[in-house]
PDB file of C-alpha atoms and ligand atoms in Angstrom:
ATOM      1  CA  MET A   1     -13.628 -19.136  15.628  1.00  0.00           C
ATOM      2  CA  ASN A   2     -15.461 -20.700  12.812  1.00  0.00           C
ATOM      3  CA  ASP A   3     -15.188 -17.282   9.664  1.00  0.00           C
ATOM      4  CA  THR A   4     -14.592 -19.000   6.959  1.00  0.00           C
ATOM      5  CA  ILE A   5     -12.530 -15.623   5.437  1.00  0.00           C
ATOM      6  CA  LEU A   6     -12.270 -14.876   0.855  1.00  0.00           C
ATOM      7  CA  ILE A   7      -9.550 -12.451   0.210  1.00  0.00           C
ATOM      8  CA  LEU A   8      -9.810 -10.471  -2.970  1.00  0.00           C
ATOM      9  CA  GLY A   9      -6.449  -9.931  -4.724  1.00  0.00           C
ATOM     10  CA  ALA A  10      -4.339 -12.598  -2.805  1.00  0.00           C
ATOM     11  CA  CYS A  11      -2.046 -12.709  -4.989  1.00  0.00           C
ATOM     12  CA  GLY A  12      -1.048  -8.597  -4.385  1.00  0.00           C
ATOM     13  CA  GLN A  13       2.002  -7.032  -2.303  1.00  0.00           C
ATOM     14  CA  ILE A  14      -0.665  -6.637   0.783  1.00  0.00           C
ATOM     15  CA  GLY A  15      -2.467 -10.076  -0.464  1.00  0.00           C
ATOM     16  CA  THR A  16      -0.570 -12.235  -0.171  1.00  0.00           C
ATOM     17  CA  GLU A  17       1.066 -12.504   2.814  1.00  0.00           C
ATOM     18  CA  LEU A  18      -2.431 -10.922   4.230  1.00  0.00           C
ATOM     19  CA  THR A  19      -3.349 -14.321   3.126  1.00  0.00           C
ATOM     20  CA  GLN A  20      -0.339 -16.562   4.836  1.00  0.00           C
ATOM     21  CA  LYS A  21      -1.701 -14.842   8.430  1.00  0.00           C
ATOM     22  CA  LEU A  22      -4.648 -15.326   8.694  1.00  0.00           C
ATOM     23  CA  ARG A  23      -4.301 -18.979   7.248  1.00  0.00           C
ATOM     24  CA  LYS A  24      -2.309 -19.129  10.353  1.00  0.00           C
ATOM     25  CA  ILE A  25      -4.826 -18.010  12.818  1.00  0.00           C
ATOM     26  CA  TYR A  26      -8.180 -19.488  11.017  1.00  0.00           C
ATOM     27  CA  GLY A  27      -6.705 -22.323   9.931  1.00  0.00           C
ATOM     28  CA  ASP A  28      -5.460 -22.853   6.144  1.00  0.00           C
ATOM     29  CA  GLN A  29      -9.296 -24.625   4.705  1.00  0.00           C
ATOM     30  CA  GLN A  30     -10.808 -21.257   6.446  1.00  0.00           C
ATOM     31  CA  VAL A  31     -10.204 -18.822   4.472  1.00  0.00           C
ATOM     32  CA  ILE A  32      -9.330 -18.574   0.329  1.00  0.00           C
ATOM     33  CA  ALA A  33      -7.503 -17.187  -1.438  1.00  0.00           C
ATOM     34  CA  SER A  34      -8.580 -15.330  -4.457  1.00  0.00           C
ATOM     35  CA  ASP A  35      -6.737 -13.010  -7.401  1.00  0.00           C
ATOM     36  CA  ILE A  36      -8.157 -12.812 -11.541  1.00  0.00           C
ATOM     37  CA  ARG A  37      -4.812 -15.399 -12.156  1.00  0.00           C
ATOM     38  CA  GLU A  38      -2.682 -17.801 -10.597  1.00  0.00           C
ATOM     39  CA  GLY A  39       0.364 -16.409  -8.146  1.00  0.00           C
ATOM     40  CA  GLN A  40       3.126 -18.484  -6.185  1.00  0.00           C
ATOM     41  CA  LYS A  41       2.865 -22.521  -5.926  1.00  0.00           C
ATOM     42  CA  GLU A  42       4.086 -22.630  -2.430  1.00  0.00           C
ATOM     43  CA  PHE A  43       0.864 -19.910  -1.194  1.00  0.00           C
ATOM     44  CA  LEU A  44      -1.505 -21.441  -4.016  1.00  0.00           C
ATOM     45  CA  ASN A  45      -1.068 -24.504  -2.095  1.00  0.00           C
ATOM     46  CA  SER A  46      -0.972 -23.981   1.393  1.00  0.00           C
ATOM     47  CA  GLY A  47      -4.655 -23.640   0.664  1.00  0.00           C
ATOM     48  CA  PRO A  48      -8.249 -23.727  -1.234  1.00  0.00           C
ATOM     49  CA  PHE A  49      -7.658 -20.700  -4.668  1.00  0.00           C
ATOM     50  CA  GLU A  50     -10.227 -19.806  -6.418  1.00  0.00           C
ATOM     51  CA  ILE A  51      -9.593 -17.656  -9.361  1.00  0.00           C
ATOM     52  CA  ILE A  52     -11.936 -13.894  -8.932  1.00  0.00           C
ATOM     53  CA  ASN A  53     -12.435 -10.945 -10.875  1.00  0.00           C
ATOM     54  CA  ALA A  54     -13.654  -8.403  -8.169  1.00  0.00           C
ATOM     55  CA  MET A  55     -15.895  -6.642 -10.772  1.00  0.00           C
ATOM     56  CA  ASP A  56     -17.844  -9.657 -11.165  1.00  0.00           C
ATOM     57  CA  LYS A  57     -20.770  -9.988  -8.600  1.00  0.00           C
ATOM     58  CA  ASP A  58     -21.782 -13.114  -9.527  1.00  0.00           C
ATOM     59  CA  ALA A  59     -18.382 -15.090  -9.426  1.00  0.00           C
ATOM     60  CA  ILE A  60     -17.650 -13.333  -5.753  1.00  0.00           C
ATOM     61  CA  LEU A  61     -21.138 -14.414  -4.890  1.00  0.00           C
ATOM     62  CA  GLU A  62     -20.625 -18.291  -6.024  1.00  0.00           C
ATOM     63  CA  VAL A  63     -16.874 -18.801  -3.795  1.00  0.00           C
ATOM     64  CA  VAL A  64     -19.349 -16.777  -0.921  1.00  0.00           C
ATOM     65  CA  LYS A  65     -22.367 -20.226  -1.284  1.00  0.00           C
ATOM     66  CA  LYS A  66     -19.940 -22.575  -2.470  1.00  0.00           C
ATOM     67  CA  TYR A  67     -17.795 -22.215   0.836  1.00  0.00           C
ATOM     68  CA  LYS A  68     -20.077 -20.440   2.929  1.00  0.00           C
ATOM     69  CA  VAL A  69     -17.965 -17.672   2.946  1.00  0.00           C
ATOM     70  CA  THR A  70     -18.587 -14.559   6.428  1.00  0.00           C
ATOM     71  CA  GLN A  71     -15.990 -11.991   5.827  1.00  0.00           C
ATOM     72  CA  VAL A  72     -13.928 -10.676   2.804  1.00  0.00           C
ATOM     73  CA  TYR A  73     -11.764  -8.951   2.446  1.00  0.00           C
ATOM     74  CA  LEU A  74     -11.694  -6.764  -0.702  1.00  0.00           C
ATOM     75  CA  MET A  75      -7.753  -6.186  -1.321  1.00  0.00           C
ATOM     76  CA  ALA A  76      -8.508  -6.105  -5.378  1.00  0.00           C
ATOM     77  CA  ALA A  77      -7.225  -2.082  -6.309  1.00  0.00           C
ATOM     78  CA  MET A  78      -5.702  -0.126  -9.249  1.00  0.00           C
ATOM     79  CA  LEU A  79      -2.872   1.698  -6.888  1.00  0.00           C
ATOM     80  CA  SER A  80      -2.075   5.922  -7.718  1.00  0.00           C
ATOM     81  CA  ALA A  81       0.900   5.836 -10.549  1.00  0.00           C
ATOM     82  CA  THR A  82      -0.948   2.704 -13.146  1.00  0.00           C
ATOM     83  CA  ALA A  83      -4.177   4.269 -11.468  1.00  0.00           C
ATOM     84  CA  GLU A  84      -3.241   8.175 -13.198  1.00  0.00           C
ATOM     85  CA  LYS A  85      -2.669   6.261 -16.777  1.00  0.00           C
ATOM     86  CA  VAL A  86      -5.851   4.706 -17.244  1.00  0.00           C
ATOM     87  CA  PRO A  87      -8.653   6.905 -14.993  1.00  0.00           C
ATOM     88  CA  LEU A  88     -11.259   5.712 -15.696  1.00  0.00           C
ATOM     89  CA  LYS A  89     -10.388   2.017 -15.489  1.00  0.00           C
ATOM     90  CA  ALA A  90      -9.311   2.217 -11.942  1.00  0.00           C
ATOM     91  CA  TRP A  91     -12.499   4.006 -11.514  1.00  0.00           C
ATOM     92  CA  ASP A  92     -14.202   0.794 -12.953  1.00  0.00           C
ATOM     93  CA  LEU A  93     -11.905  -1.614 -10.678  1.00  0.00           C
ATOM     94  CA  ASN A  94     -12.324   0.393  -7.590  1.00  0.00           C
ATOM     95  CA  MET A  95     -14.970   1.241  -6.826  1.00  0.00           C
ATOM     96  CA  GLN A  96     -17.427  -1.689  -8.533  1.00  0.00           C
ATOM     97  CA  SER A  97     -15.495  -4.053  -6.411  1.00  0.00           C
ATOM     98  CA  LEU A  98     -16.309  -2.082  -3.836  1.00  0.00           C
ATOM     99  CA  LEU A  99     -19.867  -1.441  -4.527  1.00  0.00           C
ATOM    100  CA  HIS A 100     -20.602  -5.724  -5.079  1.00  0.00           C
ATOM    101  CA  VAL A 101     -18.796  -6.791  -2.045  1.00  0.00           C
ATOM    102  CA  LEU A 102     -20.483  -4.131   0.259  1.00  0.00           C
ATOM    103  CA  GLU A 103     -24.241  -4.413  -1.619  1.00  0.00           C
ATOM    104  CA  LEU A 104     -23.511  -8.719  -0.789  1.00  0.00           C
ATOM    105  CA  ALA A 105     -22.693  -7.894   3.177  1.00  0.00           C
ATOM    106  CA  LYS A 106     -26.222  -5.196   2.965  1.00  0.00           C
ATOM    107  CA  ASP A 107     -27.330  -9.010   1.908  1.00  0.00           C
ATOM    108  CA  MET A 108     -26.236 -10.740   4.154  1.00  0.00           C
ATOM    109  CA  HIS A 109     -24.750 -13.320   2.077  1.00  0.00           C
ATOM    110  CA  ILE A 110     -21.513 -11.982   4.085  1.00  0.00           C
ATOM    111  CA  LYS A 111     -20.601 -10.675   8.423  1.00  0.00           C
ATOM    112  CA  LYS A 112     -18.087  -8.502   7.688  1.00  0.00           C
ATOM    113  CA  VAL A 113     -16.588  -6.761   5.235  1.00  0.00           C
ATOM    114  CA  TYR A 114     -12.852  -5.108   5.026  1.00  0.00           C
ATOM    115  CA  TRP A 115     -11.559  -2.715   2.393  1.00  0.00           C
ATOM    116  CA  PRO A 116      -8.520  -0.319   2.255  1.00  0.00           C
ATOM    117  CA  SER A 117      -8.554   2.993   1.316  1.00  0.00           C
ATOM    118  CA  SER A 118      -5.098   4.673   1.319  1.00  0.00           C
ATOM    119  CA  ILE A 119      -2.886   8.602   2.185  1.00  0.00           C
ATOM    120  CA  ALA A 120      -4.052   9.475  -1.116  1.00  0.00           C
ATOM    121  CA  VAL A 121      -7.869  10.571  -0.702  1.00  0.00           C
ATOM    122  CA  PHE A 122      -5.419  13.527   1.219  1.00  0.00           C
ATOM    123  CA  GLY A 123      -4.526  16.359  -1.207  1.00  0.00           C
ATOM    124  CA  SER A 124      -2.566  19.545  -1.448  1.00  0.00           C
ATOM    125  CA  THR A 125      -5.380  21.482   0.176  1.00  0.00           C
ATOM    126  CA  SER A 126      -4.815  19.111   3.732  1.00  0.00           C
ATOM    127  CA  PRO A 127      -2.640  20.063   6.187  1.00  0.00           C
ATOM    128  CA  LYS A 128       0.792  17.794   5.197  1.00  0.00           C
ATOM    129  CA  ILE A 129       1.941  17.559   9.158  1.00  0.00           C
ATOM    130  CA  ASN A 130       0.501  15.206  11.155  1.00  0.00           C
ATOM    131  CA  THR A 131      -2.360  15.342   8.935  1.00  0.00           C
ATOM    132  CA  PRO A 132      -5.459  14.957  11.304  1.00  0.00           C
ATOM    133  CA  GLN A 133      -7.923  12.256  10.685  1.00  0.00           C
ATOM    134  CA  GLN A 134     -11.209  14.707   9.887  1.00  0.00           C
ATOM    135  CA  THR A 135      -9.310  17.423   8.012  1.00  0.00           C
ATOM    136  CA  ILE A 136     -10.440  18.524   4.290  1.00  0.00           C
ATOM    137  CA  THR A 137      -9.857  15.570   1.961  1.00  0.00           C
ATOM    138  CA  GLU A 138      -9.518  17.371  -2.562  1.00  0.00           C
ATOM    139  CA  PRO A 139      -7.350  14.343  -3.748  1.00  0.00           C
ATOM    140  CA  SER A 140      -5.856  15.164  -6.893  1.00  0.00           C
ATOM    141  CA  THR A 141      -5.680  11.403  -8.065  1.00  0.00           C
ATOM    142  CA  VAL A 142      -8.061   9.488  -9.578  1.00  0.00           C
ATOM    143  CA  TYR A 143      -6.700   6.667  -7.165  1.00  0.00           C
ATOM    144  CA  GLY A 144      -7.042   9.298  -4.642  1.00  0.00           C
ATOM    145  CA  ILE A 145     -11.332   9.904  -5.346  1.00  0.00           C
ATOM    146  CA  SER A 146     -11.586   6.259  -5.579  1.00  0.00           C
ATOM    147  CA  LYS A 147     -11.210   5.902  -2.182  1.00  0.00           C
ATOM    148  CA  VAL A 148     -11.707   8.428  -1.186  1.00  0.00           C
ATOM    149  CA  SER A 149     -15.588   7.955  -3.026  1.00  0.00           C
ATOM    150  CA  GLY A 150     -15.166   4.717  -1.350  1.00  0.00           C
ATOM    151  CA  GLU A 151     -14.406   5.101   1.878  1.00  0.00           C
ATOM    152  CA  HIS A 152     -17.899   7.546   2.119  1.00  0.00           C
ATOM    153  CA  TRP A 153     -20.107   4.491   0.656  1.00  0.00           C
ATOM    154  CA  CYS A 154     -18.212   2.090   3.586  1.00  0.00           C
ATOM    155  CA  ASN A 155     -20.343   4.899   5.601  1.00  0.00           C
ATOM    156  CA  TYR A 156     -22.954   4.833   4.013  1.00  0.00           C
ATOM    157  CA  TYR A 157     -23.410   0.953   4.382  1.00  0.00           C
ATOM    158  CA  HIS A 158     -23.085   1.044   7.674  1.00  0.00           C
ATOM    159  CA  ASN A 159     -25.632   3.986   8.271  1.00  0.00           C
ATOM    160  CA  LYS A 160     -28.074   2.843   6.646  1.00  0.00           C
ATOM    161  CA  TYR A 161     -27.781  -0.965   6.113  1.00  0.00           C
ATOM    162  CA  GLY A 162     -25.979  -1.324   9.771  1.00  0.00           C
ATOM    163  CA  VAL A 163     -23.550  -3.775   6.895  1.00  0.00           C
ATOM    164  CA  ASP A 164     -20.187  -4.123   9.673  1.00  0.00           C
ATOM    165  CA  VAL A 165     -17.065  -2.840   7.132  1.00  0.00           C
ATOM    166  CA  ARG A 166     -14.436  -1.565   8.405  1.00  0.00           C
ATOM    167  CA  SER A 167     -11.069   0.675   6.621  1.00  0.00           C
ATOM    168  CA  LEU A 168      -8.156   1.718   7.141  1.00  0.00           C
ATOM    169  CA  ARG A 169      -6.228   4.314   5.455  1.00  0.00           C
ATOM    170  CA  TYR A 170      -2.406   2.696   3.741  1.00  0.00           C
ATOM    171  CA  PRO A 171       0.289   5.220   4.650  1.00  0.00           C
ATOM    172  CA  GLY A 172       3.369   3.220   1.518  1.00  0.00           C
ATOM    173  CA  ILE A 173       4.188  -0.515   1.968  1.00  0.00           C
ATOM    174  CA  ILE A 174       6.770  -2.171   2.497  1.00  0.00           C
ATOM    175  CA  SER A 175       8.070  -5.543   2.055  1.00  0.00           C
ATOM    176  CA  TRP A 176       9.889  -8.470   1.083  1.00  0.00           C
ATOM    177  CA  LYS A 177       8.096 -11.323  -0.133  1.00  0.00           C
ATOM    178  CA  THR A 178       5.013  -9.439  -2.786  1.00  0.00           C
ATOM    179  CA  LYS A 179       6.655  -5.994  -4.891  1.00  0.00           C
ATOM    180  CA  PRO A 180       3.642  -3.811  -4.943  1.00  0.00           C
ATOM    181  CA  GLY A 181       2.655  -2.380  -8.182  1.00  0.00           C
ATOM    182  CA  GLY A 182       1.641   0.606  -9.667  1.00  0.00           C
ATOM    183  CA  GLY A 183       2.121   3.373  -6.230  1.00  0.00           C
ATOM    184  CA  THR A 184       3.866   5.972  -5.890  1.00  0.00           C
ATOM    185  CA  THR A 185       5.770   4.899  -2.660  1.00  0.00           C
ATOM    186  CA  ASP A 186       7.270   1.564  -4.515  1.00  0.00           C
ATOM    187  CA  TYR A 187      10.887   3.523  -4.427  1.00  0.00           C
ATOM    188  CA  ALA A 188      10.250   2.185  -0.577  1.00  0.00           C
ATOM    189  CA  VAL A 189      10.961  -1.179  -1.528  1.00  0.00           C
ATOM    190  CA  ASP A 190      12.982  -1.038  -5.126  1.00  0.00           C
ATOM    191  CA  ILE A 191      15.526   0.979  -3.454  1.00  0.00           C
ATOM    192  CA  TYR A 192      16.004  -2.246  -0.738  1.00  0.00           C
ATOM    193  CA  PHE A 193      16.174  -4.981  -3.510  1.00  0.00           C
ATOM    194  CA  LYS A 194      18.686  -2.845  -5.841  1.00  0.00           C
ATOM    195  CA  ALA A 195      20.338  -1.980  -2.776  1.00  0.00           C
ATOM    196  CA  LYS A 196      21.285  -5.297  -2.191  1.00  0.00           C
ATOM    197  CA  GLU A 197      21.419  -6.521  -5.862  1.00  0.00           C
ATOM    198  CA  GLU A 198      22.904  -4.090  -7.893  1.00  0.00           C
ATOM    199  CA  GLY A 199      24.423  -1.776  -5.225  1.00  0.00           C
ATOM    200  CA  ALA A 200      22.955   1.343  -6.664  1.00  0.00           C
ATOM    201  CA  TYR A 201      19.356   3.204  -7.504  1.00  0.00           C
ATOM    202  CA  GLU A 202      17.791   5.472  -9.156  1.00  0.00           C
ATOM    203  CA  CYS A 203      14.703   7.099  -7.526  1.00  0.00           C
ATOM    204  CA  PHE A 204      11.517   8.677  -9.424  1.00  0.00           C
ATOM    205  CA  LEU A 205      10.857  10.854  -6.710  1.00  0.00           C
ATOM    206  CA  GLY A 206      12.880  14.065  -5.479  1.00  0.00           C
ATOM    207  CA  GLU A 207      15.615  13.153  -2.077  1.00  0.00           C
ATOM    208  CA  ASP A 208      14.104  14.984   0.353  1.00  0.00           C
ATOM    209  CA  THR A 209      10.210  13.337  -0.804  1.00  0.00           C
ATOM    210  CA  ASN A 210       8.618  12.783   3.178  1.00  0.00           C
ATOM    211  CA  LEU A 211       5.793  10.796   3.067  1.00  0.00           C
ATOM    212  CA  PRO A 212       4.183   8.760   6.093  1.00  0.00           C
ATOM    213  CA  MET A 213       5.772   4.911   5.015  1.00  0.00           C
ATOM    214  CA  MET A 214       4.964   1.240   7.075  1.00  0.00           C
ATOM    215  CA  TYR A 215       6.450  -2.240   7.338  1.00  0.00           C
ATOM    216  CA  MET A 216       4.253  -4.651   5.959  1.00  0.00           C
ATOM    217  CA  GLU A 217       4.480  -6.904   9.276  1.00  0.00           C
ATOM    218  CA  ASP A 218       2.441  -3.905  10.748  1.00  0.00           C
ATOM    219  CA  ALA A 219       0.072  -3.382   8.473  1.00  0.00           C
ATOM    220  CA  ILE A 220      -1.112  -7.021   8.765  1.00  0.00           C
ATOM    221  CA  ASN A 221      -1.352  -6.901  11.974  1.00  0.00           C
ATOM    222  CA  ALA A 222      -3.308  -4.002  11.624  1.00  0.00           C
ATOM    223  CA  THR A 223      -5.965  -5.599   9.601  1.00  0.00           C
ATOM    224  CA  ILE A 224      -6.235  -8.068  11.888  1.00  0.00           C
ATOM    225  CA  GLN A 225      -6.510  -5.840  14.734  1.00  0.00           C
ATOM    226  CA  ILE A 226      -8.683  -3.452  13.429  1.00  0.00           C
ATOM    227  CA  MET A 227     -10.954  -6.688  12.091  1.00  0.00           C
ATOM    228  CA  GLN A 228     -10.933  -9.093  15.042  1.00  0.00           C
ATOM    229  CA  ALA A 229     -12.219  -5.795  17.249  1.00  0.00           C
ATOM    230  CA  PRO A 230     -15.531  -5.554  18.850  1.00  0.00           C
ATOM    231  CA  GLN A 231     -18.116  -3.518  16.610  1.00  0.00           C
ATOM    232  CA  GLU A 232     -18.603  -0.667  19.710  1.00  0.00           C
ATOM    233  CA  ASN A 233     -15.082  -0.068  19.706  1.00  0.00           C
ATOM    234  CA  ILE A 234     -14.952   1.027  15.682  1.00  0.00           C
ATOM    235  CA  LYS A 235     -16.589   4.281  15.610  1.00  0.00           C
ATOM    236  CA  ILE A 236     -14.740   5.612  11.926  1.00  0.00           C
ATOM    237  CA  ARG A 237     -16.945   4.476   9.153  1.00  0.00           C
ATOM    238  CA  THR A 238     -15.261   5.739   6.222  1.00  0.00           C
ATOM    239  CA  SER A 239     -11.643   4.712   6.951  1.00  0.00           C
ATOM    240  CA  TYR A 240      -9.164   5.105   9.595  1.00  0.00           C
ATOM    241  CA  ASN A 241      -5.616   7.497   9.597  1.00  0.00           C
ATOM    242  CA  LEU A 242      -2.799   4.997  10.573  1.00  0.00           C
ATOM    243  CA  ALA A 243       0.931   5.483  10.663  1.00  0.00           C
ATOM    244  CA  ALA A 244       3.632   4.410  11.724  1.00  0.00           C
ATOM    245  CA  MET A 245       7.298   6.434  10.136  1.00  0.00           C
ATOM    246  CA  SER A 246       7.706   9.064   7.398  1.00  0.00           C
ATOM    247  CA  PHE A 247      11.172   9.369   5.728  1.00  0.00           C
ATOM    248  CA  THR A 248      12.138  10.808   2.321  1.00  0.00           C
ATOM    249  CA  PRO A 249      14.421   8.804  -0.137  1.00  0.00           C
ATOM    250  CA  LYS A 250      18.109  11.216   1.492  1.00  0.00           C
ATOM    251  CA  VAL A 251      17.299   9.483   4.774  1.00  0.00           C
ATOM    252  CA  ILE A 252      15.848   6.062   4.127  1.00  0.00           C
ATOM    253  CA  ALA A 253      19.592   5.281   1.475  1.00  0.00           C
ATOM    254  CA  GLU A 254      21.368   6.868   4.616  1.00  0.00           C
ATOM    255  CA  GLU A 255      19.861   3.663   6.799  1.00  0.00           C
ATOM    256  CA  ILE A 256      21.089   1.732   3.869  1.00  0.00           C
ATOM    257  CA  GLN A 257      24.746   2.911   3.440  1.00  0.00           C
ATOM    258  CA  LYS A 258      24.964   2.323   7.231  1.00  0.00           C
ATOM    259  CA  TYR A 259      24.733  -1.574   5.839  1.00  0.00           C
ATOM    260  CA  ILE A 260      25.794  -1.250   1.825  1.00  0.00           C
ATOM    261  CA  PRO A 261      28.241   1.897   2.089  1.00  0.00           C
ATOM    262  CA  GLU A 262      29.086   1.404  -1.687  1.00  0.00           C
ATOM    263  CA  PHE A 263      25.613   2.647  -2.144  1.00  0.00           C
ATOM    264  CA  LYS A 264      24.558   5.451  -4.060  1.00  0.00           C
ATOM    265  CA  ILE A 265      21.513   7.083  -4.738  1.00  0.00           C
ATOM    266  CA  THR A 266      20.699   9.106  -7.550  1.00  0.00           C
ATOM    267  CA  TYR A 267      17.852  10.825  -8.226  1.00  0.00           C
ATOM    268  CA  ALA A 268      15.356  11.501 -11.239  1.00  0.00           C
ATOM    269  CA  PRO A 269      12.270  12.639 -10.383  1.00  0.00           C
ATOM    270  CA  ASP A 270       8.892  11.274 -13.017  1.00  0.00           C
ATOM    271  CA  PHE A 271       5.300  11.869 -12.995  1.00  0.00           C
ATOM    272  CA  ARG A 272       4.942  10.162 -10.106  1.00  0.00           C
ATOM    273  CA  GLN A 273       6.483  13.599  -8.193  1.00  0.00           C
ATOM    274  CA  GLU A 274       2.818  15.223  -8.839  1.00  0.00           C
ATOM    275  CA  ILE A 275       1.405  13.081  -7.057  1.00  0.00           C
ATOM    276  CA  ALA A 276       3.232  12.356  -3.636  1.00  0.00           C
ATOM    277  CA  ASP A 277       4.105  16.081  -3.187  1.00  0.00           C
ATOM    278  CA  SER A 278       0.448  16.007  -2.860  1.00  0.00           C
ATOM    279  CA  TRP A 279       0.154  14.067  -0.362  1.00  0.00           C
ATOM    280  CA  PRO A 280       0.695  13.986   3.263  1.00  0.00           C
ATOM    281  CA  GLN A 281       3.805  14.108   4.877  1.00  0.00           C
ATOM    282  CA  ILE A 282       3.201  13.182   9.139  1.00  0.00           C
ATOM    283  CA  ILE A 283      -0.221  11.988   9.495  1.00  0.00           C
ATOM    284  CA  ASP A 284      -2.108  11.647  13.241  1.00  0.00           C
ATOM    285  CA  ASP A 285      -3.637   8.173  13.769  1.00  0.00           C
ATOM    286  CA  THR A 286      -4.253   8.669  17.102  1.00  0.00           C
ATOM    287  CA  PRO A 287      -8.288   8.040  16.448  1.00  0.00           C
ATOM    288  CA  ALA A 288      -6.271   3.860  15.906  1.00  0.00           C
ATOM    289  CA  ARG A 289      -4.462   3.650  18.687  1.00  0.00           C
ATOM    290  CA  GLU A 290      -7.529   5.046  20.904  1.00  0.00           C
ATOM    291  CA  ASP A 291     -10.826   3.267  19.663  1.00  0.00           C
ATOM    292  CA  TRP A 292      -8.822   0.271  19.356  1.00  0.00           C
ATOM    293  CA  GLY A 293      -5.322   0.132  20.378  1.00  0.00           C
ATOM    294  CA  TRP A 294      -3.015  -0.150  17.149  1.00  0.00           C
ATOM    295  CA  LYS A 295       0.267   0.299  17.538  1.00  0.00           C
ATOM    296  CA  HIS A 296       3.230  -0.131  15.251  1.00  0.00           C
ATOM    297  CA  ALA A 297       6.332  -2.017  16.809  1.00  0.00           C
ATOM    298  CA  PHE A 298       8.374  -0.906  13.198  1.00  0.00           C
ATOM    299  CA  ASP A 299      11.114   2.095  12.630  1.00  0.00           C
ATOM    300  CA  LEU A 300      13.347   2.984   9.716  1.00  0.00           C
ATOM    301  CA  GLU A 301      16.213   1.473  11.674  1.00  0.00           C
ATOM    302  CA  LEU A 302      14.300  -2.264  12.644  1.00  0.00           C
ATOM    303  CA  MET A 303      12.698  -2.516   8.782  1.00  0.00           C
ATOM    304  CA  THR A 304      15.447  -1.442   7.282  1.00  0.00           C
ATOM    305  CA  LYS A 305      17.654  -4.628   9.205  1.00  0.00           C
ATOM    306  CA  GLU A 306      14.406  -6.867   7.930  1.00  0.00           C
ATOM    307  CA  MET A 307      14.619  -6.210   4.622  1.00  0.00           C
ATOM    308  CA  LEU A 308      18.925  -6.135   3.390  1.00  0.00           C
ATOM    309  CA  ARG A 309      18.413  -9.904   5.897  1.00  0.00           C
ATOM    310  CA  ASN A 310      15.199 -11.017   4.239  1.00  0.00           C
ATOM    311  CA  ILE A 311      16.220  -9.795   0.437  1.00  0.00           C
ATOM    312  CA  GLN A 312      18.409 -12.735  -1.424  1.00  0.00           C
ATOM    313  CA  PRO A 313      20.853 -11.510  -4.017  1.00  0.00           C
ATOM    314  CA  THR A 314      19.080 -13.224  -6.901  1.00  0.00           C
ATOM    315  CA  THR A 315      20.326 -15.856  -8.899  1.00  0.00           C
ATOM    316  CA  ASN A 316      22.003 -13.553 -11.778  1.00  0.00           C
ATOM    317  CA  GLU A 317      23.635 -12.165  -8.714  1.00  0.00           C
ATOM    318  CA  LEU A 318      25.050 -15.209  -7.264  1.00  0.00           C
ATOM    319  CA  LEU A 319      26.337 -16.599 -10.185  1.00  0.00           C
ATOM    320  CA  LYS A 320      27.922 -13.314 -10.602  1.00  0.00           C
ATOM    321  CA  VAL A 321      30.494 -14.177  -7.357  1.00  0.00           C
ATOM    322  CA  LEU A 322      31.059 -17.853  -8.571  1.00  0.00           C
TER     323      LEU A 322
HETATM  324  N1  LIG B   1       1.324   3.028  -1.855  1.00  0.00           N
HETATM  325  C1  LIG B   1       0.038   3.443  -3.064  1.00  0.00           C
HETATM  326  C2  LIG B   1       0.735   3.979  -4.028  1.00  0.00           C
HETATM  327  O1  LIG B   1       1.763   4.433  -4.335  1.00  0.00           O
HETATM  328  C3  LIG B   1      -1.108   4.769  -2.375  1.00  0.00           C
HETATM  329  O2  LIG B   1      -1.783   4.250  -1.312  1.00  0.00           O
HETATM  330  O3  LIG B   1      -0.095   4.308  -4.717  1.00  0.00           O
END
């Protein structure tokens, strides 16, 4: 394996764990982490790190040349809830960064590109149950508009210029190492931290809001698996539906209560409810399973055990106990 990988947005929720896993597979020096600012120290020290603004094409090209980068994972993006507050800024970041990377691939500076899409490409006119790979995509959020447009750009660069770009429509991703920022599905991460630290959580979505979700380990495995799959297995160049589980805030709370019986959840839906209501509830990811062998490992039960085992009480909590 002679690949050298650049990760843009390496300090984010997915970027952090993706960098760690790719360094294990390809070697620390072969994986260049980059972000607009520095992130966790231990992780920066485990291999090369560069400050890059993903909207600066020259800066990306400079690092690509410096390390002879062959693959780029573009993980920098503004998520759904934040993007609604600054729509044009979100559009600029999410689109420009993608077009820069696709252009670099078109001009043969890099060989392969990974770019994440999202369940946010779907809107209220899409089927909500078993949402198929190909269906109506009329998103109501600026994040969704940027993702559906990005998918078409990926497909266009592949068909027109032969760019090897691969993409997944992530559901909500749940992790304990790095928290997400600005997403509508973030409640499903916050709830575990609050359950462990305070024994109570006020949820910004209503109790019956069913959304597709996935544990981080599965998301990372899917990402690396699609990137390592033989070219001929990648039959969809917009973005693949990807699924593992779906649950509501009420159901996840009940699962947590199995381990923390005194855990209390209350509901105070805000503007994010409308976003969640426009998204699918259960995704059909048959093509990903058939084309390149996708298989998830974590369900709600297993994920809850992992999350609660790994989240440590904060220092404040420790002090209270002592
Ligand atoms: N998790 C993302 C969000 O909530 C969806 O891709 O914005």
